[in-house]
XYZ file of C-alpha atoms in Angstrom:
740
model
C 2.229 9.310 -41.898
C 2.085 6.330 -39.583
C 5.333 5.138 -38.159
C 6.805 2.042 -39.888
C 7.881 0.563 -36.495
C 4.310 -0.574 -35.646
C 3.485 -4.336 -35.767
C 0.362 -5.499 -37.639
C -1.806 -5.585 -34.470
C -0.634 -1.981 -33.539
C -1.094 -0.623 -36.977
C -4.752 -1.830 -37.172
C -5.527 -0.356 -33.832
C -4.099 3.054 -34.897
C -6.146 3.078 -38.222
C -9.519 2.097 -36.673
C -10.694 5.652 -35.690
C -14.467 5.443 -35.919
C -16.825 3.585 -33.511
C -16.109 2.038 -30.102
C -12.554 0.477 -29.967
C -11.027 -1.528 -27.075
C -7.299 -2.040 -27.091
C -6.099 -4.765 -24.734
C -2.455 -3.964 -24.291
C -0.259 -6.558 -22.441
C 2.808 -5.542 -20.419
C 5.569 -4.074 -22.532
C 3.414 -4.144 -25.611
C 3.972 -0.576 -26.672
C 0.513 0.862 -25.735
C 1.864 4.494 -25.325
C 3.230 4.363 -28.825
C -0.162 3.097 -30.175
C -2.140 5.863 -28.383
C 0.152 8.620 -29.532
C 0.302 7.347 -33.120
C -3.567 7.021 -33.139
C -3.852 10.701 -31.970
C -1.299 11.768 -34.621
C -3.246 9.864 -37.213
C -6.559 11.546 -36.235
C -4.979 15.017 -36.605
C -3.301 14.088 -39.930
C -6.900 12.992 -41.247
C -8.334 16.388 -40.539
C -9.696 15.941 -37.050
C -9.534 19.266 -35.128
C -7.326 19.100 -31.889
C -10.259 20.592 -29.823
C -12.424 17.666 -30.868
C -10.062 15.114 -29.365
C -10.179 14.214 -25.715
C -7.394 11.993 -24.267
C -7.642 11.125 -20.577
C -4.751 9.610 -18.488
C -4.142 9.085 -14.830
C -0.917 11.050 -14.342
C 0.184 14.486 -15.594
C 3.535 12.844 -16.472
C 1.769 10.472 -18.793
C -0.230 13.296 -20.378
C 2.872 15.426 -20.901
C 4.967 12.616 -22.327
C 2.016 11.963 -24.838
C 1.782 15.578 -25.852
C 5.610 15.577 -26.621
C 5.443 12.308 -28.713
C 2.348 13.637 -30.628
C 4.292 16.892 -31.348
C 7.262 14.800 -32.497
C 5.037 12.750 -34.848
C 3.107 15.596 -36.330
C 5.764 18.393 -36.013
C 2.718 20.672 -35.321
C 1.753 22.594 -32.330
C -1.709 21.210 -32.752
C -0.765 18.697 -30.147
C -0.746 21.311 -27.542
C -4.376 22.264 -28.284
C -5.727 18.755 -27.591
C -7.961 18.207 -24.633
C -5.275 15.931 -23.012
C -4.638 15.519 -19.302
C -5.756 13.690 -16.298
C -9.416 13.027 -15.423
C -9.044 15.756 -12.660
C -7.382 18.459 -14.690
C -9.828 18.192 -17.677
C -12.885 18.061 -15.483
C -11.726 21.013 -13.435
C -11.395 22.897 -16.713
C -15.011 22.161 -17.538
C -16.168 23.004 -14.155
C -14.465 26.443 -14.165
C -16.704 27.186 -17.150
C -19.933 25.301 -16.205
C -19.699 25.204 -12.391
C -22.075 28.035 -11.848
C -24.897 25.612 -12.706
C -24.000 23.877 -9.425
C -23.564 27.273 -7.548
C -19.690 27.244 -7.678
C -17.963 30.384 -9.137
C -15.177 29.939 -11.598
C -12.535 30.782 -9.080
C -13.314 27.783 -6.883
C -10.370 26.351 -4.855
C -9.228 22.863 -5.167
C -8.239 21.045 -1.884
C -5.490 18.518 -1.986
C -5.484 15.538 0.279
C -3.557 17.263 2.857
C -5.956 20.232 2.831
C -8.903 17.838 3.209
C -7.361 15.940 6.201
C -6.647 19.147 8.007
C -10.309 20.227 7.629
C -11.514 16.913 8.790
C -9.054 16.954 11.806
C -10.488 20.317 12.822
C -14.072 18.987 12.598
C -13.138 15.962 14.848
C -11.381 18.281 17.252
C -14.419 20.669 17.393
C -16.662 17.725 18.199
C -14.279 16.448 20.981
C -14.109 13.082 19.418
C -11.381 10.456 20.151
C -8.775 10.558 17.472
C -8.192 6.901 17.892
C -11.794 6.124 16.837
C -11.849 9.062 14.286
C -8.474 9.020 12.642
C -8.546 11.886 10.079
C -6.747 10.071 7.455
C -8.997 7.161 7.693
C -12.129 9.295 7.644
C -10.858 11.148 4.631
C -10.173 7.799 2.834
C -13.661 6.603 3.755
C -15.314 9.722 2.395
C -13.254 9.452 -0.792
C -14.338 5.862 -1.381
C -17.974 6.792 -0.865
C -17.783 9.741 -3.306
C -16.254 7.588 -5.991
C -19.097 5.187 -5.665
C -21.551 8.072 -5.960
C -22.739 7.770 -2.302
C -23.409 11.128 -0.887
C -24.491 12.016 2.654
C -28.139 11.615 1.781
C -27.716 8.031 0.414
C -25.495 7.199 3.299
C -27.982 8.265 5.799
C -30.645 5.915 4.387
C -28.310 2.866 4.391
C -28.906 0.791 7.433
C -25.909 -1.398 6.996
C -23.569 1.644 6.744
C -25.015 2.998 9.954
C -24.739 -0.293 11.784
C -21.079 -0.762 10.746
C -20.392 2.732 12.201
C -21.917 1.676 15.494
C -19.694 -1.497 15.479
C -16.672 0.627 14.682
C -17.541 3.180 17.425
C -17.758 5.764 14.530
C -21.389 6.828 15.001
C -20.471 10.529 14.298
C -19.093 9.663 10.911
C -22.168 10.792 8.971
C -22.065 14.166 10.809
C -18.377 14.613 9.923
C -19.206 13.723 6.290
C -21.935 16.306 6.206
C -19.909 19.019 7.997
C -17.084 18.375 5.574
C -19.211 18.588 2.518
C -20.940 21.763 3.798
C -17.522 23.489 4.675
C -16.173 22.695 1.124
C -19.304 24.060 -0.567
C -19.415 27.228 1.591
C -15.880 27.873 0.916
C -16.376 27.520 -2.837
C -14.035 24.720 -2.932
C -13.737 21.197 -4.226
C -11.621 18.289 -3.352
C -10.202 15.879 -5.918
C -13.229 13.541 -5.644
C -15.584 16.574 -6.035
C -14.099 17.333 -9.401
C -15.277 13.830 -10.611
C -18.702 13.789 -8.964
C -19.629 17.252 -9.735
C -18.792 16.739 -13.474
C -21.045 13.632 -13.247
C -23.833 15.639 -11.494
C -23.390 18.452 -14.134
C -23.885 16.129 -17.184
C -26.661 14.218 -15.469
C -28.724 17.096 -14.418
C -28.101 19.545 -17.273
C -28.527 17.709 -20.640
C -27.741 20.815 -22.624
C -24.326 21.018 -20.985
C -23.789 17.329 -21.570
C -24.730 17.705 -25.271
C -22.351 20.677 -25.588
C -19.315 18.522 -24.592
C -20.554 15.512 -26.573
C -20.256 17.656 -29.710
C -16.875 18.998 -28.594
C -15.376 15.662 -27.791
C -16.126 13.651 -30.933
C -13.162 11.381 -30.368
C -12.262 10.200 -26.934
C -9.260 8.091 -25.892
C -8.645 6.717 -22.344
C -5.625 5.152 -21.059
C -5.350 2.512 -18.319
C -9.116 1.867 -18.409
C -8.922 -0.954 -16.011
C -8.191 1.565 -13.396
C -11.281 3.616 -13.794
C -13.879 3.807 -10.974
C -17.594 3.975 -11.063
C -17.795 7.827 -11.451
C -15.138 7.913 -14.248
C -16.808 5.180 -16.194
C -20.237 6.822 -15.901
C -18.814 10.203 -17.156
C -17.107 8.530 -20.109
C -20.396 6.834 -21.141
C -22.145 10.228 -20.780
C -19.642 11.952 -23.078
C -19.391 9.114 -25.715
C -23.120 8.486 -26.023
C -23.722 10.659 -29.081
C -20.835 9.822 -31.401
C -19.477 6.569 -29.870
C -16.054 7.264 -31.095
C -14.438 6.042 -27.962
C -11.148 4.188 -27.685
C -10.080 2.533 -24.466
C -6.584 1.147 -23.817
C -5.820 -1.116 -20.876
C -5.065 -4.544 -19.542
C -7.467 -6.403 -17.357
C -4.552 -8.430 -16.003
C -3.050 -5.330 -14.467
C -6.113 -4.177 -12.632
C -4.822 -3.818 -9.158
C -6.387 -0.756 -7.570
C -9.765 -1.852 -6.250
C -8.743 -0.325 -2.841
C -8.904 3.121 -4.501
C -12.308 2.216 -6.151
C -11.135 0.906 -9.458
C -13.435 -1.495 -10.895
C -12.187 -4.197 -13.284
C -15.764 -4.714 -14.565
C -15.463 -1.315 -16.455
C -13.067 -2.968 -18.976
C -14.590 -6.499 -18.755
C -18.147 -5.306 -19.783
C -17.088 -2.523 -22.224
C -18.129 -4.618 -25.160
C -21.559 -5.225 -23.667
C -22.012 -1.448 -23.084
C -20.901 -0.511 -26.630
C -22.280 -3.198 -28.770
C -20.402 -2.531 -31.982
C -16.857 -2.579 -30.228
C -13.771 -3.583 -32.370
C -11.220 -5.305 -30.190
C -7.543 -5.367 -30.788
C -5.025 -7.285 -28.682
C -1.474 -6.207 -28.328
C 0.078 -9.514 -27.217
C 3.795 -8.985 -28.073
C 5.932 -8.177 -25.179
C 8.969 -6.115 -26.197
C 10.274 -5.838 -22.666
C 10.961 -9.266 -21.164
C 12.616 -12.511 -21.944
C 10.689 -15.456 -23.106
C 11.091 -17.194 -19.768
C 9.765 -14.261 -17.790
C 6.725 -13.927 -20.119
C 6.017 -17.680 -19.865
C 6.004 -17.652 -16.073
C 3.647 -14.635 -16.127
C 1.341 -16.532 -18.545
C 1.390 -19.627 -16.402
C 0.282 -17.525 -13.345
C -2.458 -15.379 -14.800
C -4.223 -18.164 -16.617
C -5.573 -19.276 -13.240
C -7.869 -16.182 -13.068
C -11.489 -16.558 -14.240
C -12.360 -12.985 -14.555
C -10.281 -12.017 -17.624
C -10.009 -11.193 -21.249
C -8.426 -14.171 -23.061
C -5.020 -13.357 -24.502
C -1.614 -14.955 -24.835
C 1.374 -12.670 -24.334
C 4.535 -13.674 -26.186
C 7.994 -12.479 -26.685
C 10.503 -12.749 -29.504
C 13.343 -11.609 -27.202
C 16.014 -14.038 -26.064
C 14.989 -16.968 -23.979
C 16.889 -15.544 -20.963
C 17.726 -17.051 -17.667
C 15.165 -19.143 -15.795
C 13.146 -17.454 -13.041
C 14.632 -18.276 -9.557
C 12.165 -19.184 -6.818
C 14.163 -19.106 -3.543
C 13.285 -20.478 -0.155
C 14.866 -18.725 2.880
C 14.917 -19.594 6.500
C 13.483 -16.227 7.637
C 12.982 -12.599 6.564
C 16.371 -11.486 7.828
C 17.997 -14.264 5.699
C 15.939 -13.156 2.714
C 17.198 -9.510 3.200
C 20.818 -10.537 3.661
C 20.943 -12.929 0.681
C 19.145 -10.466 -1.569
C 21.606 -7.765 -0.659
C 24.586 -10.147 -1.365
C 23.140 -11.034 -4.860
C 22.692 -7.278 -5.591
C 26.298 -6.640 -4.426
C 27.583 -9.218 -7.004
C 25.480 -7.424 -9.654
C 27.016 -4.087 -8.509
C 30.498 -5.466 -8.815
C 29.815 -6.717 -12.431
C 27.842 -3.831 -13.782
C 27.427 -1.157 -11.080
C 23.924 -0.533 -12.618
C 21.976 -0.278 -9.425
C 19.185 1.901 -10.801
C 18.122 -1.024 -12.996
C 17.554 -3.138 -9.835
C 14.212 -3.209 -8.068
C 13.185 -5.133 -4.805
C 9.384 -5.316 -4.821
C 7.264 -6.222 -1.718
C 3.508 -6.441 -0.840
C 3.653 -4.165 2.133
C 5.966 -1.202 3.125
C 6.683 -3.037 6.453
C 8.762 -5.488 4.569
C 11.365 -2.951 3.392
C 13.216 -3.091 6.718
C 15.189 -6.267 6.262
C 16.337 -5.110 2.863
C 17.239 -1.638 4.111
C 19.374 -3.067 6.901
C 21.140 -5.556 4.598
C 21.943 -2.979 1.884
C 23.203 -0.511 4.367
C 25.697 -3.110 5.962
C 27.060 -3.687 2.420
C 27.241 0.013 1.594
C 24.812 -0.258 -1.153
C 22.629 2.963 -1.750
C 18.870 2.565 -2.096
C 15.799 4.760 -2.464
C 12.279 4.152 -1.007
C 9.569 4.935 -3.575
C 6.191 6.413 -2.418
C 7.005 6.091 1.158
C 9.256 6.941 3.955
C 12.342 5.081 5.052
C 11.417 2.629 7.860
C 12.604 4.787 10.771
C 10.835 7.811 9.360
C 7.274 6.390 9.443
C 5.124 8.089 11.943
C 4.200 5.015 14.079
C 7.848 4.163 14.179
C 9.023 7.542 15.038
C 6.366 7.730 17.879
C 7.675 4.543 19.568
C 11.379 5.606 18.994
C 10.368 8.877 20.686
C 9.525 6.872 23.789
C 12.837 4.852 23.626
C 14.867 8.055 23.073
C 13.271 9.657 26.060
C 14.117 6.546 28.213
C 17.778 7.045 27.112
C 17.630 10.760 27.533
C 15.145 12.200 29.882
C 15.918 15.776 28.803
C 14.971 14.986 25.068
C 12.153 17.696 24.851
C 11.374 17.070 21.283
C 10.668 13.349 21.911
C 8.596 14.270 25.099
C 6.459 16.842 23.342
C 5.978 14.322 20.359
C 4.517 11.606 22.702
C 2.918 13.634 25.616
C -0.436 13.065 24.044
C 0.227 9.989 22.040
C -1.716 7.714 22.382
C -4.441 10.211 23.133
C -4.573 10.773 26.888
C -6.528 14.229 27.008
C -3.530 16.551 27.267
C -4.483 19.454 25.068
C -2.245 22.017 23.306
C -3.200 24.693 25.956
C -1.869 22.484 28.742
C 1.312 21.646 26.792
C 1.883 25.364 26.043
C 1.554 26.288 29.743
C 3.940 23.458 30.639
C 6.423 24.797 28.212
C 6.071 28.336 29.431
C 6.647 27.250 33.042
C 9.682 25.282 32.137
C 11.224 28.192 30.167
C 10.435 30.724 32.822
C 12.073 28.712 35.533
C 14.933 27.484 33.378
C 14.054 23.838 33.622
C 13.494 21.081 31.304
C 10.004 20.038 30.610
C 10.617 16.617 32.288
C 11.928 18.346 35.526
C 8.977 20.672 35.496
C 6.570 17.618 35.145
C 8.306 15.465 37.800
C 9.052 18.024 40.382
C 6.832 21.148 39.943
C 3.539 19.846 38.600
C 1.597 21.452 41.549
C 3.029 24.848 40.761
C 1.955 24.989 37.095
C -1.193 27.201 36.547
C -3.421 24.506 34.911
C -6.704 22.932 36.059
C -6.818 20.004 38.447
C -8.031 17.799 35.641
C -5.008 18.568 33.477
C -2.729 17.983 36.467
C -4.208 14.614 36.939
C -3.646 13.618 33.296
C 0.058 14.907 33.372
C 0.605 13.079 36.610
C -0.532 9.836 35.057
C 1.647 10.477 32.047
C 4.633 11.172 34.526
C 4.071 7.920 36.326
C 4.174 6.000 32.994
C 7.582 7.714 32.146
C 8.940 6.856 35.584
C 8.097 3.138 35.112
C 9.817 3.229 31.717
C 12.942 5.130 32.930
C 13.402 2.434 35.597
C 13.915 -0.070 32.850
C 16.551 1.632 30.860
C 19.249 -0.981 31.659
C 16.924 -3.786 30.798
C 17.083 -6.029 27.615
C 15.905 -3.760 24.814
C 13.163 -6.184 23.708
C 11.769 -6.483 27.292
C 11.693 -2.642 27.368
C 9.659 -2.608 24.121
C 7.309 -5.155 25.508
C 6.801 -3.256 28.847
C 6.337 -0.025 26.762
C 3.436 -1.731 24.814
C 1.991 -2.972 28.201
C 2.000 0.712 29.635
C 0.703 2.549 26.451
C -1.205 -0.006 24.579
C -0.374 1.215 20.925
C -0.745 -2.190 19.421
C -3.927 -2.818 21.296
C -5.374 0.503 20.091
C -4.498 -0.055 16.430
C -5.906 -3.518 16.571
C -9.403 -2.078 17.304
C -9.838 -0.976 13.806
C -8.791 -3.287 10.907
C -8.403 -0.594 8.201
C -5.634 -0.941 5.760
C -3.800 2.015 7.266
C -3.919 0.404 10.733
C -2.835 -2.914 9.454
C 0.193 -1.481 7.739
C 1.033 0.384 10.973
C 0.725 -2.770 13.051
C 3.085 -4.612 10.363
C 5.582 -1.717 10.764
C 5.586 -2.020 14.463
C 5.918 -5.732 14.383
C 8.989 -5.203 12.165
C 10.408 -2.884 14.897
C 9.739 -5.376 17.603
C 11.631 -7.983 15.457
C 14.592 -5.701 15.031
C 14.618 -5.053 18.864
C 14.540 -8.856 19.472
C 17.452 -9.564 17.260
C 19.443 -6.476 18.540
C 19.014 -7.909 22.131
C 20.521 -11.246 21.045
C 23.844 -9.550 20.149
C 26.811 -10.560 22.343
C 27.789 -6.941 23.044
C 26.772 -3.305 22.266
C 23.181 -4.427 22.723
C 21.834 -1.764 25.208
C 18.998 0.627 24.347
C 21.497 3.421 24.165
C 23.431 1.490 21.455
C 20.179 0.780 19.539
C 19.317 4.406 19.596
C 22.762 5.384 18.444
C 22.713 2.835 15.653
C 19.420 3.879 14.114
C 20.336 7.615 14.667
C 23.425 7.315 12.508
C 21.218 5.536 9.853
C 18.779 8.462 9.881
C 21.458 11.119 9.366
C 23.451 9.365 6.646
C 23.615 11.458 3.564
C 22.346 9.213 0.829
C 22.287 11.959 -1.750
C 25.959 11.317 -2.292
C 24.923 8.207 -4.234
C 23.110 8.781 -7.397
C 23.006 5.080 -8.629
C 20.706 3.334 -6.160
C 18.609 0.179 -5.899
C 14.807 0.821 -6.048
C 12.702 -0.321 -3.173
C 8.878 -0.103 -3.542
C 5.655 -1.905 -3.124
C 4.314 -3.697 -6.170
C 1.509 -1.027 -6.565
C 4.237 1.600 -6.960
C 6.087 -0.377 -9.494
C 3.181 -0.345 -12.018
C 4.278 1.164 -15.284
C 7.879 0.862 -14.533
C 10.522 -1.620 -15.768
C 13.933 -2.767 -14.524
C 16.605 -5.284 -15.658
C 16.722 -7.160 -12.400
C 13.643 -7.599 -10.115
C 13.378 -9.264 -6.754
C 9.725 -10.245 -5.803
C 9.748 -10.965 -2.142
C 7.629 -12.466 0.682
C 5.515 -14.931 -1.239
C 3.879 -16.351 1.716
C 0.184 -16.803 2.385
C -1.061 -13.949 4.619
C 1.385 -11.696 3.013
C 1.137 -12.480 -0.651
C -1.770 -13.087 -1.040
C -2.708 -10.802 1.775
C -4.718 -12.104 4.599
C -7.693 -9.936 3.722
C -7.846 -11.037 0.053
C -8.457 -14.660 0.796
C -12.061 -13.947 2.104
C -13.368 -13.946 -1.510
C -12.417 -15.093 -4.981
C -12.187 -11.586 -6.400
C -9.650 -10.608 -3.753
C -7.395 -13.672 -4.674
C -7.674 -12.774 -8.352
C -6.551 -9.173 -7.785
C -3.599 -10.498 -5.654
C -2.687 -12.752 -8.611
C -2.839 -9.787 -10.961
C -0.618 -7.994 -8.527
C 2.033 -10.778 -8.770
C 1.633 -10.686 -12.629
C 2.413 -6.992 -12.457
C 5.534 -7.701 -10.393
C 6.824 -10.433 -12.677
C 6.381 -8.421 -15.893
C 8.419 -5.427 -14.459
C 11.486 -7.394 -15.249
C 13.296 -7.359 -18.628
C 16.315 -9.768 -17.889
C 16.197 -11.475 -14.577
C 13.663 -12.044 -11.900
C 14.006 -13.807 -8.442
C 10.942 -14.775 -6.487
C 11.522 -15.533 -2.775
C 9.654 -16.719 0.263
C 10.511 -17.661 3.920
C 10.016 -20.715 6.131
C 9.598 -18.465 9.224
C 8.926 -14.626 9.752
C 9.426 -12.625 12.817
C 6.199 -11.135 14.244
C 6.407 -8.888 17.362
C 9.761 -10.482 18.287
C 8.735 -14.057 18.037
C 9.375 -16.356 15.125
C 6.375 -17.776 13.450
C 6.366 -20.539 10.786
C 4.913 -19.585 7.483
C 3.346 -21.272 4.347
C 4.640 -20.587 0.884
C 2.136 -18.626 -1.256
C -0.621 -20.577 -3.067
C 0.614 -18.760 -6.229
C 3.761 -20.763 -6.136
C 1.756 -23.925 -6.053
C 0.214 -22.744 -9.405
C 3.705 -22.373 -10.898
C 4.867 -25.867 -9.825
C 4.295 -27.279 -13.369
C 6.048 -24.460 -15.164
C 9.290 -25.424 -16.682
C 10.730 -21.828 -16.891
C 11.935 -21.500 -13.444
C 14.564 -22.960 -11.024
C 13.842 -23.745 -7.440
C 16.517 -23.039 -4.900
C 16.813 -23.306 -1.127
C 18.986 -21.017 0.938
C 18.739 -22.059 4.454
C 20.175 -20.136 7.531
C 19.546 -22.213 10.664
C 19.610 -19.969 13.759
C 19.303 -20.366 17.486
C 16.796 -17.978 18.828
C 18.028 -17.815 22.321
C 21.325 -16.804 23.866
C 24.168 -16.016 21.583
C 23.233 -16.133 17.919
C 24.776 -18.853 15.966
C 24.417 -19.498 12.265
C 24.996 -22.430 9.969
C 24.314 -22.215 6.287
C 23.461 -24.999 3.973
C 22.560 -24.409 0.360
C 21.447 -26.797 -2.311
C 20.404 -26.345 -5.882
C 18.032 -28.358 -8.026
C 17.625 -27.590 -11.754
C 14.237 -27.226 -13.339
C 12.297 -28.900 -10.695
C 8.787 -28.270 -9.491
C 8.298 -27.184 -6.019
C 7.619 -29.881 -3.437
C 4.856 -29.188 -1.110
C 3.940 -30.497 2.216
C 2.402 -33.904 2.542
C -0.961 -34.334 4.387
C -1.095 -33.229 7.897
C -0.666 -35.559 10.676
C -3.413 -36.189 13.257
C -2.841 -34.360 16.550
C -3.657 -35.923 19.955
C -5.307 -33.223 22.106
C -4.990 -32.953 25.838
C -6.848 -30.835 28.279
C -4.132 -28.459 29.293
C -5.726 -25.093 30.000
C -4.098 -21.699 30.624
C -5.362 -18.900 33.018
C -7.481 -17.317 30.275
C -9.331 -20.403 29.362
C -7.503 -21.249 26.161
C -7.404 -25.040 25.637
C -5.999 -27.406 22.990
C -8.822 -28.344 20.560
C -10.552 -24.953 20.876
C -11.793 -23.216 17.765
C -10.852 -19.435 17.271
C -11.464 -16.818 14.736
C -8.300 -14.678 14.072
C -8.786 -11.075 12.697
C -6.114 -11.781 9.842
C -5.957 -15.556 9.482
C -9.573 -16.396 9.888
C -10.853 -19.638 11.542
C -8.423 -22.132 13.082
C -8.091 -24.910 15.598
C -5.674 -24.590 18.619
C -3.133 -27.442 18.473
C -1.212 -26.646 21.661
C -0.994 -23.940 24.389
C 2.442 -22.984 25.861
C 2.430 -20.956 29.100
C 5.751 -19.213 29.512
C 5.874 -16.602 32.414
C 3.345 -14.220 30.892
C 4.350 -14.799 27.268
C 1.726 -17.483 26.427
C 1.790 -18.866 22.944
C -0.726 -20.986 20.972
C 0.015 -23.090 18.041
C -3.022 -22.857 15.634
C -3.849 -24.780 12.476
C -5.797 -22.185 10.370
C -8.177 -23.261 7.545
C -6.434 -21.069 4.943
C -3.006 -20.309 6.368
C -1.764 -23.566 7.942
C 0.140 -23.613 11.155
C 0.853 -20.398 13.051
C 2.462 -19.649 16.463
C 0.726 -16.566 18.124
C 1.759 -14.593 21.137
C -1.531 -14.410 22.784
C -0.820 -10.873 24.382
C -0.698 -9.470 20.881
C -3.025 -11.737 18.903
C -6.479 -10.516 18.117
C -8.994 -13.328 17.961
C -12.246 -14.611 19.403
C -13.298 -17.907 20.589
C -15.807 -19.820 18.546
C -18.354 -21.430 20.663
């Protein structure tokens, strides 16, 4: 019997079991209920559990659906369904049929860490530079290629791929890909991506096997279809070709995983692939207030690549959506924490609060502010700021400057960045120090010639020692100056800037946040030494947050998908951050960023605050920002309130703050007037940069230099970028080329 709690659209979608069905389920529309009710309806109408295939993207979702189906049917039939993730179901098939591809049934499955370790070993055996061949980046690249059905053979015949490898200084990539694939096969092992591509290969090359499973899976249901990639979509078409009883559930407006290979076209073109598709739209949102839903609709209507639908809510009107302007990101963190503190005082329901951001690097200002107010928080899907590898690496240098005998820190950075000091050399160094009852630093600085290592190794250790000596001599200097000199000596930012992968860009953003923190710390009137800074963050690291069970949720918007909260803060709505700098290069990128904001807005049930900053710290210097183009799209919406929360600050000498606040009800956002003409001079710095020169920045794109400011080695340029407005860049860190 079908539940009486279904609305008419949900009921129709449940009852339509034959033929291709597409269910477009908006946020908070009860799609999980529809899926489980539909499966229960199939079972109650005589369909055998073994003939039903239900695919999800997480084990949690699959288990939840099984429990719900069991509750609806009061039958253990639910546990005989073919229900699980793509990977778990396909692994089960390959255990039985994998012999066709020369795998035994006991093949191993490598997780991501296993795969990365194998790739790391291959890179090491080839004596390749780990900066050029980052194992995680190489693994991610291989994964993307596999999910696009590009094997080594196809890769080797693609001239564009090979040319790009030359440009990135990764000419050995193809050999690594081959060795990795061969290693897995010889080891009778598959990684997660192999489970997909080998299933596809099995069905494509062995029609008898494909027909066998076509007859087994007479009814197919797939959740979150907008997140499927090329391989998954192809397998689904293979399996459903005979009976065509396929039902997909998803929301094109929540397609946000293209970086993982997800293809929104899979859901957009579904009706053209399956000509007799019956479409249902679940448009009633049971989660959010009317105001939240209306703002979300106003935003997403600007996308061209979409399935038309109008989400609505019969819930209360609710409070208007706040769009708040802050002076800078520190101000944003502080004021957000203060608002959360007021919520805490009234309801103490912290687990119903979420702070969402585009990049993990943005978490720091919120972490700092929440800690100061004694508000517990938890980081989703990532490490706390000071636990991130690139941050721990730099902190290790700073700890070593404070305490030369900190061996753990020394061993961490002795070969970071890569300087050719291998594990054998390090072990001999450690053995010598232990035998002679010395610290490693003393052994390095005083007895290097007495250590039984090659002359080449001694030279490399000597260079490393000289770097440390220079850094140690600066321990009493301003903490920000120390950080700048550290970068000059080791060039971490410079190395990471050579590769514009997502991973490296995230690392650069995190390092930039650390520099910002050091800059602000250096401006304190007292207790602002490097030792004080190390002490402060060490206390933060060792704080036992397990004592607090009720915590604020901090996460990227991607990590928030599928979740809901009473109060949501969506932060950093500035061009270059949200939308990201990379996304503005094409229309599809902008549309995915808009869908991402749509997801963020629809996580909220009661109240949402959207914020942006006038200025943002980057590598210790404050740079003006431009509010997100998405806010411009909301300017005619009447369901939000625009607020300004300024904190005017002096950036030199003793910090001084003055706050002024004002509030305007139901007003559209006012945007900058047309730009004034700039009179250019012929001022020229030592490196040939002049006002009026055109450049191409690795993140912001093309721009025109408005002014050049030479300041004792800290040259700055003001640039008007085509897509991001005015930016102030510190030239020693900025990565750009001059356009001739």
